[in-house]
PDB file of C-alpha atoms in Angstrom:
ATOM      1  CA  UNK T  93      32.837  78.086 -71.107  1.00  0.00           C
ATOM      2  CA  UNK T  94      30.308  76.674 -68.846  1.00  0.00           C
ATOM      3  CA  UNK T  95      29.318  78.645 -65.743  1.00  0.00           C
ATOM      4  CA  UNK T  96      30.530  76.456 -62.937  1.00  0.00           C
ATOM      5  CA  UNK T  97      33.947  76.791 -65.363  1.00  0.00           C
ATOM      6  CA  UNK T  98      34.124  80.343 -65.041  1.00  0.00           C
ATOM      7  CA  UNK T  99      33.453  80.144 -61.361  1.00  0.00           C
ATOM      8  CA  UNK T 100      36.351  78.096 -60.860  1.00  0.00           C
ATOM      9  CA  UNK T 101      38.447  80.266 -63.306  1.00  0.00           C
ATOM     10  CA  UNK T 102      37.161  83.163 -60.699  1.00  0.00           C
ATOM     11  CA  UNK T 103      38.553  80.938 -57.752  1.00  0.00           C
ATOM     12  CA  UNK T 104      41.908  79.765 -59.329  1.00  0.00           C
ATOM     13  CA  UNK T 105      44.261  81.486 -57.028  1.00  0.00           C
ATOM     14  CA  UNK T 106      41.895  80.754 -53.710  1.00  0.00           C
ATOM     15  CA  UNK T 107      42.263  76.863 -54.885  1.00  0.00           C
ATOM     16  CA  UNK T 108      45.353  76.779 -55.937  1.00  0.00           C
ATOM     17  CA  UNK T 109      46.580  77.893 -52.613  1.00  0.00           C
ATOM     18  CA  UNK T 110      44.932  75.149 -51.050  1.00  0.00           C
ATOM     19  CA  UNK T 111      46.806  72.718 -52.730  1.00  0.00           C
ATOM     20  CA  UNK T 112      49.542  74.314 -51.506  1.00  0.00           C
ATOM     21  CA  UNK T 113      48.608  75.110 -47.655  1.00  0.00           C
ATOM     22  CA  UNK T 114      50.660  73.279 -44.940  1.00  0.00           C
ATOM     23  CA  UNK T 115      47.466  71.112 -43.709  1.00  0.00           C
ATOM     24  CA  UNK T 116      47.149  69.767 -47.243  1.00  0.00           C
ATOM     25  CA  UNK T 117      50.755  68.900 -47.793  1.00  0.00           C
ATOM     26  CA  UNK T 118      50.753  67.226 -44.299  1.00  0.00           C
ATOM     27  CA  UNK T 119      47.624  65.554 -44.582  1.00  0.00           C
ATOM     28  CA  UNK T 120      48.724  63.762 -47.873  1.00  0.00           C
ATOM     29  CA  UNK T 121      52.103  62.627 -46.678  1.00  0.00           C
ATOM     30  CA  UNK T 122      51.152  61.592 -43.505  1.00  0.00           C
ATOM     31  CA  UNK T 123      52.894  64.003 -41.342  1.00  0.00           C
ATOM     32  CA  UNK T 124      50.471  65.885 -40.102  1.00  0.00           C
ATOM     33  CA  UNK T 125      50.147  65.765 -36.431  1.00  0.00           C
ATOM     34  CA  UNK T 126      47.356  63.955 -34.854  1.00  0.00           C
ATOM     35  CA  UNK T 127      46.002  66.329 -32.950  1.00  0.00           C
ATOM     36  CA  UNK T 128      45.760  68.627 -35.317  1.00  0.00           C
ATOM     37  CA  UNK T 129      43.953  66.464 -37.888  1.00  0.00           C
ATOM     38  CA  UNK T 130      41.616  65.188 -34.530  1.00  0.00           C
ATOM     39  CA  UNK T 131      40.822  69.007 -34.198  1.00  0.00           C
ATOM     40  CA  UNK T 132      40.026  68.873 -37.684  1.00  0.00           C
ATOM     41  CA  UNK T 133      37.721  66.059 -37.401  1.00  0.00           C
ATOM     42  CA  UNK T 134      35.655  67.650 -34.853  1.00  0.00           C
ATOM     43  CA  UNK T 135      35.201  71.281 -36.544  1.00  0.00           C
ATOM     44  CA  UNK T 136      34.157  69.075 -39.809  1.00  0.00           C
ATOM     45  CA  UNK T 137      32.043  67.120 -37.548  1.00  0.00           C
ATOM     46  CA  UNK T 138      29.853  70.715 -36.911  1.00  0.00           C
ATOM     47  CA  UNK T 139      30.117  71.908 -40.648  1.00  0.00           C
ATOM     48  CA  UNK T 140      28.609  68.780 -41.793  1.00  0.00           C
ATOM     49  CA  UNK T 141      25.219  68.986 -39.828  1.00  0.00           C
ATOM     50  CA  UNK T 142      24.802  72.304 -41.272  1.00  0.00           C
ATOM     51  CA  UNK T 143      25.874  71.257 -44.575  1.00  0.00           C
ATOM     52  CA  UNK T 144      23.102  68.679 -44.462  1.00  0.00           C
ATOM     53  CA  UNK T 145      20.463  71.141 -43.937  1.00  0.00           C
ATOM     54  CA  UNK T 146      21.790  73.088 -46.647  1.00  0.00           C
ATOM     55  CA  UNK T 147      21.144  70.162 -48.763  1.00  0.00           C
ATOM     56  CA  UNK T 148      17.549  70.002 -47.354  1.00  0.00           C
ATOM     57  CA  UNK T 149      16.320  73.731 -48.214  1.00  0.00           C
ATOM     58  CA  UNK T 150      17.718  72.746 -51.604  1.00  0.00           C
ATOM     59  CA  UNK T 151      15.441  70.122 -52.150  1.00  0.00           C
ATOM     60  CA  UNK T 152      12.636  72.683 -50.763  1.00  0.00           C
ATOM     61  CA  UNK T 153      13.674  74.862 -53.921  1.00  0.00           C
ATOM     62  CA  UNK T 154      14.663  72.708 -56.504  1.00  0.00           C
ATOM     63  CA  UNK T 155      12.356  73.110 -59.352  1.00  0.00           C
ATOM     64  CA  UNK T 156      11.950  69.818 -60.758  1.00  0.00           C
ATOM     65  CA  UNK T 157      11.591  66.588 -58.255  1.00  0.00           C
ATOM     66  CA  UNK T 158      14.595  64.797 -59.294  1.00  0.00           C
ATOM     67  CA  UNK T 159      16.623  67.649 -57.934  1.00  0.00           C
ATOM     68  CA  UNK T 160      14.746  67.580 -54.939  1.00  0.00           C
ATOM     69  CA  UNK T 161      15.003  63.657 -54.676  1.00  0.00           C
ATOM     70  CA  UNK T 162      18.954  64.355 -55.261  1.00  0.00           C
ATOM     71  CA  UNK T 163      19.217  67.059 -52.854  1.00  0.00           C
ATOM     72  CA  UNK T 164      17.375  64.810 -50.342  1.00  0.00           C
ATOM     73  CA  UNK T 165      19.558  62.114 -51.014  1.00  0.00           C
ATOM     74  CA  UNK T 166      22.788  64.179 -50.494  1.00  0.00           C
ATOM     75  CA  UNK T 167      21.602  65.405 -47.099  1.00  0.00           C
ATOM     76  CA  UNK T 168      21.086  62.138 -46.246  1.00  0.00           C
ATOM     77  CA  UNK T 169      24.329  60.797 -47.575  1.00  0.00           C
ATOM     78  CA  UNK T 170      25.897  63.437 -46.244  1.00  0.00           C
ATOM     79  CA  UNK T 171      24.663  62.407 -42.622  1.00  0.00           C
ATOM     80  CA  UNK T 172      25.296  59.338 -43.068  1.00  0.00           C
ATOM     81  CA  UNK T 173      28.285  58.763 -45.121  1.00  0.00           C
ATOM     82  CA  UNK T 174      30.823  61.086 -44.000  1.00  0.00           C
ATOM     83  CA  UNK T 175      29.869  60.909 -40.244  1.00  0.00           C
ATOM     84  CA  UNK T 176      30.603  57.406 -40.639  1.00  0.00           C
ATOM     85  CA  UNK T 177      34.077  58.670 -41.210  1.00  0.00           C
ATOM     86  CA  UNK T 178      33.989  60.596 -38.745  1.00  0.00           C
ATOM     87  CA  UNK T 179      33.252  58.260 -36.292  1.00  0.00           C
ATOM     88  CA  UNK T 180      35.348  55.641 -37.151  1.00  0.00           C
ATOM     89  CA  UNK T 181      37.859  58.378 -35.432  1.00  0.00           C
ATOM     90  CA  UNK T 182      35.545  59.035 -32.972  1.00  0.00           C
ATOM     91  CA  UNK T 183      35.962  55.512 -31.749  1.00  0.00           C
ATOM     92  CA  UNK T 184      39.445  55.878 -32.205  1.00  0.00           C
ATOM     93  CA  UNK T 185      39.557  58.361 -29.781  1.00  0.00           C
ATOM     94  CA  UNK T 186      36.826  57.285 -27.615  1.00  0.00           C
ATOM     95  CA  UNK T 187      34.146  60.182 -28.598  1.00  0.00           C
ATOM     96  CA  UNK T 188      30.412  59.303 -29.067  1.00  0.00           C
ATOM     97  CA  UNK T 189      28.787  60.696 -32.173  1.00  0.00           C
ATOM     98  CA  UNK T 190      27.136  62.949 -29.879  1.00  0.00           C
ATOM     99  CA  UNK T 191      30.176  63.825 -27.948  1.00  0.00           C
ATOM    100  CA  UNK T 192      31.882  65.019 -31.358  1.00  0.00           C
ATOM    101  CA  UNK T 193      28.854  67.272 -32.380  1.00  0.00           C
ATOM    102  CA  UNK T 194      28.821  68.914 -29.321  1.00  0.00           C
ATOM    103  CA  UNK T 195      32.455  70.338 -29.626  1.00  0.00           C
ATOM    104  CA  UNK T 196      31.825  74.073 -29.584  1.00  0.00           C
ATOM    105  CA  UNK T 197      32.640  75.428 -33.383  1.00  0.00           C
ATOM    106  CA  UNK T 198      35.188  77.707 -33.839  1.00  0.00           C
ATOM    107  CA  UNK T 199      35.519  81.303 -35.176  1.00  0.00           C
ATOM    108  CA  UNK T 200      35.761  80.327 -38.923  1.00  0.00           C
ATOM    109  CA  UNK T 201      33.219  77.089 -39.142  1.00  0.00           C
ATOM    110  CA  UNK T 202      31.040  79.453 -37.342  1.00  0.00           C
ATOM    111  CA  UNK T 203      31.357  82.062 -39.960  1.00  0.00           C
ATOM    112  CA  UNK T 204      31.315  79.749 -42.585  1.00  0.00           C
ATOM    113  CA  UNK T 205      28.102  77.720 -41.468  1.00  0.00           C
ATOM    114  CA  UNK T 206      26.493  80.970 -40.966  1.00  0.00           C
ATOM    115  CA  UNK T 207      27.159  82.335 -44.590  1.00  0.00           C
ATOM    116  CA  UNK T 208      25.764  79.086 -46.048  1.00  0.00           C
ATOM    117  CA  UNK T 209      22.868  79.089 -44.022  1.00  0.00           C
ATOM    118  CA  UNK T 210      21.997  82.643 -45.069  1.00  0.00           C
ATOM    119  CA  UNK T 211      22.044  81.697 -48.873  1.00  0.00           C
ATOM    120  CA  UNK T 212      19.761  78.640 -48.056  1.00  0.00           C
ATOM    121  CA  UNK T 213      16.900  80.345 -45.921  1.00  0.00           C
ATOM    122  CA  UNK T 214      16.674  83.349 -48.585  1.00  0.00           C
ATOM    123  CA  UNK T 215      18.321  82.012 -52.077  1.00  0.00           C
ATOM    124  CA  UNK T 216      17.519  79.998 -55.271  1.00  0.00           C
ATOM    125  CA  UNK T 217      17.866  76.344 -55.778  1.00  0.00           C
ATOM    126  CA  UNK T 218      20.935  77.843 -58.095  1.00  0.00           C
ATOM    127  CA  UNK T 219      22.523  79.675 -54.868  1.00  0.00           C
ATOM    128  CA  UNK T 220      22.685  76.897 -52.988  1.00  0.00           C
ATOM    129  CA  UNK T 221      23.810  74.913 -54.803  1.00  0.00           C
ATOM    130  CA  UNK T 222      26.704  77.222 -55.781  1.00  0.00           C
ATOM    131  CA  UNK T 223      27.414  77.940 -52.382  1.00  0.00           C
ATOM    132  CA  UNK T 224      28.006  74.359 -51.034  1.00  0.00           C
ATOM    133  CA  UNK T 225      29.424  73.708 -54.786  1.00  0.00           C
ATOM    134  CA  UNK T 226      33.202  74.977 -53.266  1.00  0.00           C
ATOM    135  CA  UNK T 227      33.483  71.875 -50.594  1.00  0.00           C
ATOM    136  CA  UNK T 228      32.367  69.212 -52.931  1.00  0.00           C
ATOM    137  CA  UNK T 229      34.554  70.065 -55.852  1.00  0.00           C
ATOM    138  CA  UNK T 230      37.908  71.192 -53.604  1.00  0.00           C
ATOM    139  CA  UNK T 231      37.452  68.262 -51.690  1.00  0.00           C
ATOM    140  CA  UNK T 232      37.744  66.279 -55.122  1.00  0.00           C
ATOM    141  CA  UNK T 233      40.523  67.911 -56.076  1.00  0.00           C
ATOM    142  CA  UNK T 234      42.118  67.850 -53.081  1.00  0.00           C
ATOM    143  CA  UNK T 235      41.464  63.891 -53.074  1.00  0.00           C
ATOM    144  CA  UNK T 236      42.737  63.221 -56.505  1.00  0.00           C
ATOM    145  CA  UNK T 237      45.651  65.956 -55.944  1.00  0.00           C
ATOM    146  CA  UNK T 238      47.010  63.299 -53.253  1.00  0.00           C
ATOM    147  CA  UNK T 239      46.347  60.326 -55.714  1.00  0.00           C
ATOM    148  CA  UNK T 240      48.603  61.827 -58.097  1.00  0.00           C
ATOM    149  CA  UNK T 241      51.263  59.412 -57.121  1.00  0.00           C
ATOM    150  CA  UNK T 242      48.939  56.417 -56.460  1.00  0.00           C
ATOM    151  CA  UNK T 243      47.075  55.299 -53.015  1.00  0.00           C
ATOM    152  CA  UNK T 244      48.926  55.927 -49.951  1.00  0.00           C
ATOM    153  CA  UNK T 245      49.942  52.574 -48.233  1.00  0.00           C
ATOM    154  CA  UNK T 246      47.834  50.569 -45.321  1.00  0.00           C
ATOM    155  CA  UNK T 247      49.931  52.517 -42.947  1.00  0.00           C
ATOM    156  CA  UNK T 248      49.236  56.098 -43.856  1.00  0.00           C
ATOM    157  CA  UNK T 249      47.257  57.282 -40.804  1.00  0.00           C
ATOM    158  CA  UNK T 250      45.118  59.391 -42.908  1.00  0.00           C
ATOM    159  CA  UNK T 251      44.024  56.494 -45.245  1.00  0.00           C
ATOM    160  CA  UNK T 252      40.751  56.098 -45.132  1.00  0.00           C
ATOM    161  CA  UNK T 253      40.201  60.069 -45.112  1.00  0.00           C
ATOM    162  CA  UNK T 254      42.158  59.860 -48.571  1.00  0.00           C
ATOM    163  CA  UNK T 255      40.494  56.910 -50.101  1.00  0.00           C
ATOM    164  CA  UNK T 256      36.878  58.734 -49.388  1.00  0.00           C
ATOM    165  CA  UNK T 257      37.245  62.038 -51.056  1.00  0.00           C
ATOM    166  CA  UNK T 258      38.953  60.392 -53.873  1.00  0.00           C
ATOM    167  CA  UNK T 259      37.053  58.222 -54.577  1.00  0.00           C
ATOM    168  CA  UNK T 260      34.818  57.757 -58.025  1.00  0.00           C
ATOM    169  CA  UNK T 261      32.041  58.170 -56.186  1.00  0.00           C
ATOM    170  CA  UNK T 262      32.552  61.581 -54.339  1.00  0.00           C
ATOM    171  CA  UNK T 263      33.322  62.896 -57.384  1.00  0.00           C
ATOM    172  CA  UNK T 264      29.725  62.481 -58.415  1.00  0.00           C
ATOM    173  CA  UNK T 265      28.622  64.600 -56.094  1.00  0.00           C
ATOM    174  CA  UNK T 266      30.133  67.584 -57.132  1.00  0.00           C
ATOM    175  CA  UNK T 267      29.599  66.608 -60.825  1.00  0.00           C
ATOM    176  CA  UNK T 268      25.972  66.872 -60.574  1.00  0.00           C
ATOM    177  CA  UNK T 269      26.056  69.792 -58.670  1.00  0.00           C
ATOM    178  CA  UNK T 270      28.217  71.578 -61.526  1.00  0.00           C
ATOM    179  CA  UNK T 271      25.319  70.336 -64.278  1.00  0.00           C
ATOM    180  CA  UNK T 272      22.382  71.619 -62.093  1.00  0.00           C
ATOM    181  CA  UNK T 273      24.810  75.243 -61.763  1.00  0.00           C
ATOM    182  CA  UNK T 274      25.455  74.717 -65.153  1.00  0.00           C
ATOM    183  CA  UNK T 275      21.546  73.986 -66.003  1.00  0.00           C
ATOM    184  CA  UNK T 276      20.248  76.641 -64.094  1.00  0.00           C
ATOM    185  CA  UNK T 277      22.387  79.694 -64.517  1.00  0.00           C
ATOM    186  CA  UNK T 278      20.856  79.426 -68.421  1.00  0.00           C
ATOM    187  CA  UNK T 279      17.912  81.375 -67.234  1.00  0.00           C
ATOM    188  CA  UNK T 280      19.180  82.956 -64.448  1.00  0.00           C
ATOM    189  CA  UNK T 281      18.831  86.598 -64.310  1.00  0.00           C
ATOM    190  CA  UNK T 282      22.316  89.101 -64.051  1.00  0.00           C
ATOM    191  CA  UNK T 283      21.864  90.027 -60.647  1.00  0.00           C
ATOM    192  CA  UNK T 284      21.356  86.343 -59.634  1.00  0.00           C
ATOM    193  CA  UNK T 285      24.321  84.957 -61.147  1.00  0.00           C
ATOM    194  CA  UNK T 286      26.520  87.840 -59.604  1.00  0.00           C
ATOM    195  CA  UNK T 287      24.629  86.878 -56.098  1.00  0.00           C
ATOM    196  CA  UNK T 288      25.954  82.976 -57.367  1.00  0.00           C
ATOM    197  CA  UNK T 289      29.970  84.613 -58.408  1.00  0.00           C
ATOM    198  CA  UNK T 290      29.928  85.765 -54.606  1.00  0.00           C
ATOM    199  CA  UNK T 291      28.308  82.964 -52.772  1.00  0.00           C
ATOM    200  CA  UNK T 292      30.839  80.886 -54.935  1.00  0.00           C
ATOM    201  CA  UNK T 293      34.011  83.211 -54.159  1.00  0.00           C
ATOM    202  CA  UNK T 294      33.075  83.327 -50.338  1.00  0.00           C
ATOM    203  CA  UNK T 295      32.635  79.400 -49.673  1.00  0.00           C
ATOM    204  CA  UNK T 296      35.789  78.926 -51.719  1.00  0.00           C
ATOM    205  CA  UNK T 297      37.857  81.353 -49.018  1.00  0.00           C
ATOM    206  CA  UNK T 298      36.607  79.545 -46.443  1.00  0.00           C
ATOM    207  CA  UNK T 299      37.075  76.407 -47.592  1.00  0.00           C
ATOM    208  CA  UNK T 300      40.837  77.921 -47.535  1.00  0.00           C
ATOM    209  CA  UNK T 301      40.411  79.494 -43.987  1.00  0.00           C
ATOM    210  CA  UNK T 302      39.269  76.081 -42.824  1.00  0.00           C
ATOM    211  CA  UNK T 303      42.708  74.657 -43.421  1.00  0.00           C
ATOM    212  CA  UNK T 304      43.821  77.650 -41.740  1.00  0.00           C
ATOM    213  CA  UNK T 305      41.758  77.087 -38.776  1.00  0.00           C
ATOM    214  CA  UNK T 306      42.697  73.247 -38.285  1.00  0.00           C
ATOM    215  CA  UNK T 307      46.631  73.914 -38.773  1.00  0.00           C
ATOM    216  CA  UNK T 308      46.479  77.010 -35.923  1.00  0.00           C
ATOM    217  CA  UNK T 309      43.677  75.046 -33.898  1.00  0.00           C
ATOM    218  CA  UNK T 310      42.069  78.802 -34.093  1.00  0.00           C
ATOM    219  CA  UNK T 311      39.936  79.149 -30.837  1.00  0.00           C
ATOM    220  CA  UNK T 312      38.143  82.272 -29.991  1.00  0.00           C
ATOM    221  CA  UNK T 313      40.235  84.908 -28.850  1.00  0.00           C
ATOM    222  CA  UNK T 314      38.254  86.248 -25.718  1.00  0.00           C
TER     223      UNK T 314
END
């Protein structure tokens, strides 16, 4: 089994409940309410600039220059690309880019920024990759989990949300990320792949908790 196998063997039940968590359901059928998916928008909004510079201190550590070039060329994509998304709603709801990444982040994007920041300023090229591996991949799933029964129709409200992280091309993000994981935890020494197992576990809960948080619209409690 490869390693980015057993990780996801590791995080079965953690995905599996995803699939299963009220925000998913509603996002795929279209009943999820707006403002709940809006609040969603705007936490992802904050995640993504951080995930972006995650991307960057990968290419800093990548030990060969077409993973750096690669890891360049996700944070780039990923500023690009999915903010585009992003504000596509954003104009929807009359927000300017800067507007929507000035929304304060809440408890768990926070904590989960914060946790993948920490692997990037002191980890391997190996650990961070593993540690932004979780939102790549579940997103993918996710994606193709609400494609099971075909595209949703020009109406869905959600549609273009669906048709990104479905899409052929997402899922070559998170494929290349698995073959560098795969790649690198070959040489990797036992302490750093258990250092990988927990980055892995951790991003996958909050990936989880980040449904969580856009359902309850968590704000902070004092």
């Amino acid at each position: 089994m490869s390693f980015s196998n057993h990780l996801r063997q590791l995080a079965k039940p953690i995905w599996d409940a995803q699939l299963r968590h009220p925000f998913v359901i509603a996002l795929g059928n279209g009943t999820l309410p707006e403002g709940k998916f809006k609040y969603y928008i705007l936490q992802d909004a904050r995640f993504l600039s951080d995930l972006a510079r995650v991307f960057s201190a990968g290419a800093l550590r990548a030990p060969d220059s077409e993973s750096a070039l690669r890891f360049t060329k996700l944070a780039e994509e990923t500023s690009v690309v999915e903010h585009s998304l992003h504000e596509g709603y954003g104009t929807k709801w009359k927000m300017s880019p800067a507007q929507m990444t000035s929304v304060p982040m809440a408890p768990t994007t926070y904590a989960y920024t914060r946790h993948m920041l920490t692997v990037a300023a002191s980890g391997s090229a190996a650990e961070i990759t593993v540690v932004a591996l979780p939102c790549a991949w579940i997103y993918c799933v996710v994606g193709q989990h609400l494609f099971k029964n075909g595209p949703p129709p020009k109406s869905h409200p959600y549609r273009d949300w669906l048709m990104l992280y479905a899409s052929p091309e997402f899922a070559k993000v998170q494929r290349w990320m698995r073959q560098k994981v795969d790649e690198w935890a070959k040489t990797a020494s036992k302490g750093e792949k258990q250092r990988m197992e927990e980055a892995f576990m951790i991003s996958s809960r909050y990936e989880w908790m980040f449904w969580e948080m856009a359902w309850n619209e968590e704000a902070w409690p004092v």
